[in-house]
mmCIF file of C-alpha atoms in Angstrom:
data_model
loop_
_atom_site.group_PDB
_atom_site.id
_atom_site.type_symbol
_atom_site.label_atom_id
_atom_site.label_comp_id
_atom_site.label_asym_id
_atom_site.label_seq_id
_atom_site.Cartn_x
_atom_site.Cartn_y
_atom_site.Cartn_z
ATOM 1 C CA UNK A 142 11.852 -17.562 17.380
ATOM 2 C CA UNK A 143 14.302 -14.670 15.798
ATOM 3 C CA UNK A 144 16.273 -13.320 17.581
ATOM 4 C CA UNK A 145 15.785 -9.912 16.445
ATOM 5 C CA UNK A 146 12.877 -7.477 15.431
ATOM 6 C CA UNK A 147 12.117 -7.094 12.015
ATOM 7 C CA UNK A 148 12.119 -3.419 10.744
ATOM 8 C CA UNK A 149 9.365 -3.160 7.945
ATOM 9 C CA UNK A 150 6.499 -0.709 6.970
ATOM 10 C CA UNK A 151 3.856 -2.717 6.144
ATOM 11 C CA UNK A 152 0.998 -1.484 4.262
ATOM 12 C CA UNK A 153 -2.237 -0.577 5.946
ATOM 13 C CA UNK A 154 -4.999 -0.800 3.981
ATOM 14 C CA UNK A 155 -5.811 -3.444 1.487
ATOM 15 C CA UNK A 156 -5.672 -1.077 -1.577
ATOM 16 C CA UNK A 157 -2.232 -0.539 -0.601
ATOM 17 C CA UNK A 158 -1.286 -3.840 -1.223
ATOM 18 C CA UNK A 159 0.541 -4.647 -4.914
ATOM 19 C CA UNK A 160 -1.510 -7.621 -6.542
ATOM 20 C CA UNK A 161 1.923 -10.420 -6.832
ATOM 21 C CA UNK A 162 3.043 -11.519 -10.097
ATOM 22 C CA UNK A 163 2.578 -14.878 -10.349
ATOM 23 C CA UNK A 164 -0.105 -15.107 -8.104
ATOM 24 C CA UNK A 165 -0.711 -16.039 -4.737
ATOM 25 C CA UNK A 166 -2.339 -20.542 -5.289
ATOM 26 C CA UNK A 167 -2.205 -21.201 -1.002
ATOM 27 C CA UNK A 168 -3.367 -19.433 1.467
ATOM 28 C CA UNK A 169 -2.434 -20.722 5.180
ATOM 29 C CA UNK A 170 -3.639 -18.874 8.078
ATOM 30 C CA UNK A 171 -3.239 -19.522 11.816
ATOM 31 C CA UNK A 172 -5.406 -18.745 14.542
ATOM 32 C CA UNK A 173 -5.780 -19.960 18.605
ATOM 33 C CA UNK A 174 -7.885 -17.357 21.330
ATOM 34 C CA UNK A 175 -10.174 -15.634 19.351
ATOM 35 C CA UNK A 176 -9.962 -17.330 16.337
ATOM 36 C CA UNK A 177 -13.802 -18.490 16.048
ATOM 37 C CA UNK A 178 -14.869 -14.541 15.406
ATOM 38 C CA UNK A 179 -12.097 -13.884 13.420
ATOM 39 C CA UNK A 180 -12.235 -16.853 10.993
ATOM 40 C CA UNK A 181 -16.002 -16.682 10.177
ATOM 41 C CA UNK A 182 -15.535 -13.007 9.767
ATOM 42 C CA UNK A 183 -12.721 -13.835 7.174
ATOM 43 C CA UNK A 184 -14.053 -16.891 5.442
ATOM 44 C CA UNK A 185 -17.809 -15.172 5.637
ATOM 45 C CA UNK A 186 -16.520 -12.430 3.077
ATOM 46 C CA UNK A 187 -14.526 -15.162 0.698
ATOM 47 C CA UNK A 188 -15.998 -15.030 -2.821
ATOM 48 C CA UNK A 189 -16.833 -18.658 -4.148
ATOM 49 C CA UNK A 190 -14.304 -18.354 -6.814
ATOM 50 C CA UNK A 191 -11.556 -17.184 -5.260
ATOM 51 C CA UNK A 192 -9.170 -19.008 -7.131
ATOM 52 C CA UNK A 193 -6.479 -20.312 -4.230
ATOM 53 C CA UNK A 194 -6.911 -23.204 -1.608
ATOM 54 C CA UNK A 195 -7.563 -22.265 1.615
ATOM 55 C CA UNK A 196 -5.682 -24.516 5.149
ATOM 56 C CA UNK A 197 -6.501 -23.391 8.201
ATOM 57 C CA UNK A 198 -5.119 -24.252 11.797
ATOM 58 C CA UNK A 199 -6.593 -22.850 15.045
ATOM 59 C CA UNK A 200 -5.433 -24.097 18.318
ATOM 60 C CA UNK A 201 -8.055 -26.286 19.735
ATOM 61 C CA UNK A 202 -8.194 -29.690 22.476
ATOM 62 C CA UNK A 203 -7.044 -32.540 21.440
ATOM 63 C CA UNK A 204 -9.545 -34.141 22.525
ATOM 64 C CA UNK A 205 -13.017 -35.229 20.749
ATOM 65 C CA UNK A 206 -13.558 -33.504 17.627
ATOM 66 C CA UNK A 207 -14.083 -30.191 16.238
ATOM 67 C CA UNK A 208 -17.310 -28.283 14.219
ATOM 68 C CA UNK A 209 -15.169 -26.122 13.195
ATOM 69 C CA UNK A 210 -15.153 -27.096 9.264
ATOM 70 C CA UNK A 211 -19.452 -26.805 9.710
ATOM 71 C CA UNK A 212 -19.113 -23.671 11.174
ATOM 72 C CA UNK A 213 -16.788 -22.232 8.678
ATOM 73 C CA UNK A 214 -18.907 -23.639 5.877
ATOM 74 C CA UNK A 215 -22.367 -21.960 7.765
ATOM 75 C CA UNK A 216 -20.458 -18.854 7.484
ATOM 76 C CA UNK A 217 -19.739 -18.353 3.739
ATOM 77 C CA UNK A 218 -20.276 -19.711 0.459
ATOM 78 C CA UNK A 219 -17.039 -21.936 0.344
ATOM 79 C CA UNK A 220 -17.232 -25.642 1.494
ATOM 80 C CA UNK A 221 -14.560 -26.502 4.405
ATOM 81 C CA UNK A 222 -13.829 -29.674 5.876
ATOM 82 C CA UNK A 223 -10.681 -31.598 8.082
ATOM 83 C CA UNK A 224 -8.009 -32.567 6.331
ATOM 84 C CA UNK A 225 -7.537 -36.253 5.332
ATOM 85 C CA UNK A 226 -3.630 -37.226 4.754
ATOM 86 C CA UNK A 227 -3.325 -37.510 1.474
ATOM 87 C CA UNK A 228 -5.678 -35.902 0.093
ATOM 88 C CA UNK A 229 -4.130 -33.528 -3.056
ATOM 89 C CA UNK A 230 -5.726 -29.580 -2.614
ATOM 90 C CA UNK A 231 -7.628 -28.017 -4.429
ATOM 91 C CA UNK A 232 -8.968 -23.895 -5.554
ATOM 92 C CA UNK A 233 -11.692 -22.581 -3.642
ATOM 93 C CA UNK A 234 -11.559 -24.858 -0.906
ATOM 94 C CA UNK A 235 -10.997 -25.349 2.958
ATOM 95 C CA UNK A 236 -8.993 -27.586 4.554
ATOM 96 C CA UNK A 237 -8.793 -27.205 8.506
ATOM 97 C CA UNK A 238 -6.966 -29.181 10.679
ATOM 98 C CA UNK A 239 -8.330 -31.592 12.772
ATOM 99 C CA UNK A 240 -7.730 -31.604 16.786
ATOM 100 C CA UNK A 241 -5.086 -33.359 17.861
ATOM 101 C CA UNK A 242 -2.838 -33.341 14.408
ATOM 102 C CA UNK A 243 -0.746 -30.929 12.716
ATOM 103 C CA UNK A 244 -1.845 -29.839 9.595
ATOM 104 C CA UNK A 245 0.998 -29.450 7.112
ATOM 105 C CA UNK A 246 1.820 -29.457 2.685
ATOM 106 C CA UNK A 247 3.811 -31.544 0.840
ATOM 107 C CA UNK A 248 3.437 -30.023 -2.205
ATOM 108 C CA UNK A 249 0.237 -29.931 -3.035
ATOM 109 C CA UNK A 250 -0.463 -33.094 -1.152
ATOM 110 C CA UNK A 251 -2.426 -31.957 2.155
ATOM 111 C CA UNK A 252 -0.379 -34.082 5.292
ATOM 112 C CA UNK A 253 -2.223 -34.885 8.818
ATOM 113 C CA UNK A 254 -0.180 -36.358 11.271
ATOM 114 C CA UNK A 255 0.429 -36.787 15.008
ATOM 115 C CA UNK A 256 4.062 -35.117 14.978
ATOM 116 C CA UNK A 257 5.600 -33.439 18.435
ATOM 117 C CA UNK A 258 3.636 -30.647 20.119
ATOM 118 C CA UNK A 259 5.264 -27.091 18.844
ATOM 119 C CA UNK A 260 4.798 -24.380 20.992
ATOM 120 C CA UNK A 261 2.799 -26.595 22.922
ATOM 121 C CA UNK A 262 0.136 -27.105 20.290
ATOM 122 C CA UNK A 263 -1.305 -29.975 18.505
ATOM 123 C CA UNK A 264 -2.247 -28.668 15.542
ATOM 124 C CA UNK A 265 0.392 -25.742 15.491
ATOM 125 C CA UNK A 266 0.496 -22.814 13.518
ATOM 126 C CA UNK A 267 4.388 -22.843 12.619
ATOM 127 C CA UNK A 268 4.445 -26.485 10.895
ATOM 128 C CA UNK A 269 1.281 -25.340 7.998
ATOM 129 C CA UNK A 270 3.084 -21.940 7.440
ATOM 130 C CA UNK A 271 6.740 -23.527 7.401
ATOM 131 C CA UNK A 272 5.183 -26.219 4.671
ATOM 132 C CA UNK A 273 3.713 -23.904 2.735
ATOM 133 C CA UNK A 274 6.461 -21.168 2.577
ATOM 134 C CA UNK A 275 8.849 -24.807 1.487
ATOM 135 C CA UNK A 276 6.087 -25.801 -1.263
ATOM 136 C CA UNK A 277 5.116 -23.011 -2.597
ATOM 137 C CA UNK A 278 7.301 -20.275 -1.973
ATOM 138 C CA UNK A 279 6.059 -16.758 -4.117
ATOM 139 C CA UNK A 280 2.621 -18.114 -4.258
ATOM 140 C CA UNK A 281 2.011 -19.013 -0.677
ATOM 141 C CA UNK A 282 0.166 -16.768 1.662
ATOM 142 C CA UNK A 283 0.476 -16.504 4.861
ATOM 143 C CA UNK A 284 -1.943 -15.097 7.569
ATOM 144 C CA UNK A 285 -2.325 -14.458 11.723
ATOM 145 C CA UNK A 286 -5.349 -13.340 13.103
ATOM 146 C CA UNK A 287 -6.348 -13.264 16.992
ATOM 147 C CA UNK A 288 -4.380 -15.270 19.021
ATOM 148 C CA UNK A 289 -2.281 -15.184 22.703
ATOM 149 C CA UNK A 290 1.664 -15.954 22.639
ATOM 150 C CA UNK A 291 3.089 -16.401 19.589
ATOM 151 C CA UNK A 292 2.920 -18.924 17.327
ATOM 152 C CA UNK A 293 2.742 -18.784 13.739
ATOM 153 C CA UNK A 294 5.619 -15.914 13.903
ATOM 154 C CA UNK A 295 8.549 -18.868 12.860
ATOM 155 C CA UNK A 296 6.304 -19.991 10.155
ATOM 156 C CA UNK A 297 5.561 -16.588 8.834
ATOM 157 C CA UNK A 298 9.151 -15.594 8.874
ATOM 158 C CA UNK A 299 10.126 -18.513 6.797
ATOM 159 C CA UNK A 300 7.254 -18.019 4.132
ATOM 160 C CA UNK A 301 8.265 -14.711 4.016
ATOM 161 C CA UNK A 302 12.316 -15.890 3.361
ATOM 162 C CA UNK A 303 10.815 -18.047 0.574
ATOM 163 C CA UNK A 304 9.335 -15.084 -0.994
ATOM 164 C CA UNK A 305 5.481 -15.629 0.084
ATOM 165 C CA UNK A 306 2.892 -13.212 1.024
ATOM 166 C CA UNK A 307 2.644 -12.331 4.691
ATOM 167 C CA UNK A 308 -0.566 -10.727 6.572
ATOM 168 C CA UNK A 309 -1.249 -9.820 9.946
ATOM 169 C CA UNK A 310 -4.995 -8.775 11.890
ATOM 170 C CA UNK A 311 -4.430 -5.136 12.874
ATOM 171 C CA UNK A 312 -3.663 -5.962 16.591
ATOM 172 C CA UNK A 313 -6.477 -3.279 17.408
ATOM 173 C CA UNK A 314 -9.054 -5.565 15.984
ATOM 174 C CA UNK A 315 -7.557 -9.022 17.800
ATOM 175 C CA UNK A 316 -9.600 -9.923 20.836
ATOM 176 C CA UNK A 317 -6.004 -11.162 21.818
ATOM 177 C CA UNK A 318 -3.291 -9.305 20.268
ATOM 178 C CA UNK A 319 -0.127 -11.643 21.247
ATOM 179 C CA UNK A 320 0.144 -13.421 18.266
ATOM 180 C CA UNK A 321 -0.343 -10.726 15.510
ATOM 181 C CA UNK A 322 2.492 -8.117 17.651
ATOM 182 C CA UNK A 323 4.981 -11.103 17.769
ATOM 183 C CA UNK A 324 4.554 -11.409 13.888
ATOM 184 C CA UNK A 325 4.893 -7.479 13.599
ATOM 185 C CA UNK A 326 7.721 -7.605 15.657
ATOM 186 C CA UNK A 327 9.897 -10.550 13.793
ATOM 187 C CA UNK A 328 8.685 -10.820 10.870
ATOM 188 C CA UNK A 329 8.514 -7.980 7.376
ATOM 189 C CA UNK A 330 5.324 -8.414 7.258
ATOM 190 C CA UNK A 331 3.156 -7.025 3.616
ATOM 191 C CA UNK A 332 0.381 -5.887 5.073
ATOM 192 C CA UNK A 333 -1.196 -5.126 8.827
ATOM 193 C CA UNK A 334 -5.209 -5.079 8.366
ATOM 194 C CA UNK A 335 -8.193 -4.447 10.330
ATOM 195 C CA UNK A 336 -10.206 -7.818 9.984
ATOM 196 C CA UNK A 337 -13.080 -7.001 8.102
ATOM 197 C CA UNK A 338 -9.746 -5.591 5.261
ATOM 198 C CA UNK A 339 -8.310 -9.415 5.416
ATOM 199 C CA UNK A 340 -10.736 -11.358 2.488
ATOM 200 C CA UNK A 341 -11.004 -8.293 0.162
ATOM 201 C CA UNK A 342 -6.477 -9.122 0.059
ATOM 202 C CA UNK A 343 -6.580 -12.686 -0.097
ATOM 203 C CA UNK A 344 -9.537 -12.096 -3.023
ATOM 204 C CA UNK A 345 -6.764 -9.361 -4.669
ATOM 205 C CA UNK A 346 -3.721 -11.312 -3.948
ATOM 206 C CA UNK A 347 -5.787 -15.081 -5.369
ATOM 207 C CA UNK A 348 -7.259 -13.181 -8.192
ATOM 208 C CA UNK A 349 -7.296 -15.499 -11.454
ATOM 209 C CA UNK A 350 -4.538 -15.795 -13.896
ATOM 210 C CA UNK A 351 -4.965 -17.259 -17.823
ATOM 211 C CA UNK A 352 -4.745 -20.501 -15.825
ATOM 212 C CA UNK A 353 -7.055 -21.987 -13.836
ATOM 213 C CA UNK A 354 -6.053 -22.131 -10.116
ATOM 214 C CA UNK A 355 -6.020 -26.354 -10.391
ATOM 215 C CA UNK A 356 -3.562 -26.109 -13.159
ATOM 216 C CA UNK A 357 -1.316 -23.414 -11.417
ATOM 217 C CA UNK A 358 -1.248 -25.814 -8.331
ATOM 218 C CA UNK A 359 -1.193 -29.374 -10.282
ATOM 219 C CA UNK A 360 2.095 -27.340 -12.179
ATOM 220 C CA UNK A 361 3.450 -25.853 -9.041
ATOM 221 C CA UNK A 362 6.143 -27.223 -6.707
ATOM 222 C CA UNK A 363 9.049 -25.209 -5.418
ATOM 223 C CA UNK A 364 11.002 -28.160 -4.132
ATOM 224 C CA UNK A 365 11.596 -29.203 -8.040
#
């Protein structure tokens, strides 16, 4: 957790959000309590041709299996599946962290590994946001949705330091506002949006460029 609060005035409507250049190639979303409702609302409104890969961490029990990919696939038009270690991410697909494993990025490759718990969770949100920022820099967007405590704050702050875009659900629209409030307090977020505006914002920032999303993903790695 950062020690000093961030002083920043984020936009409050997706229409006020400046379209980034270059456009966003990777969108990383994190949620906890109240997150199933929040995630399904966002995913249901995403278009089929969104030109970015979407990665999701939801705090779930480490025991058993999760039906979150099936829920998301039924909620919208984009295919969702548990991420597999070593697979190359693709635009227009949703990758979900499976129970008991962190989801991170190594360039365009998804890593699904147990690792130590962070903020008391496995999967945790911070590792995904942190590695999205490290791998994609200004081509990464991080989104914090409903949840308790502060997982995601440190990762979102690092993503911003790498030039990425930070979007947070308006705490007034979150069933559990602690996670969004923490992110707003300690990270210079770009937008604080009502839940039902977040999909429109993501569509805007991942607008198609002259190259296809797959070509951009293949060419981009800020670690080079």
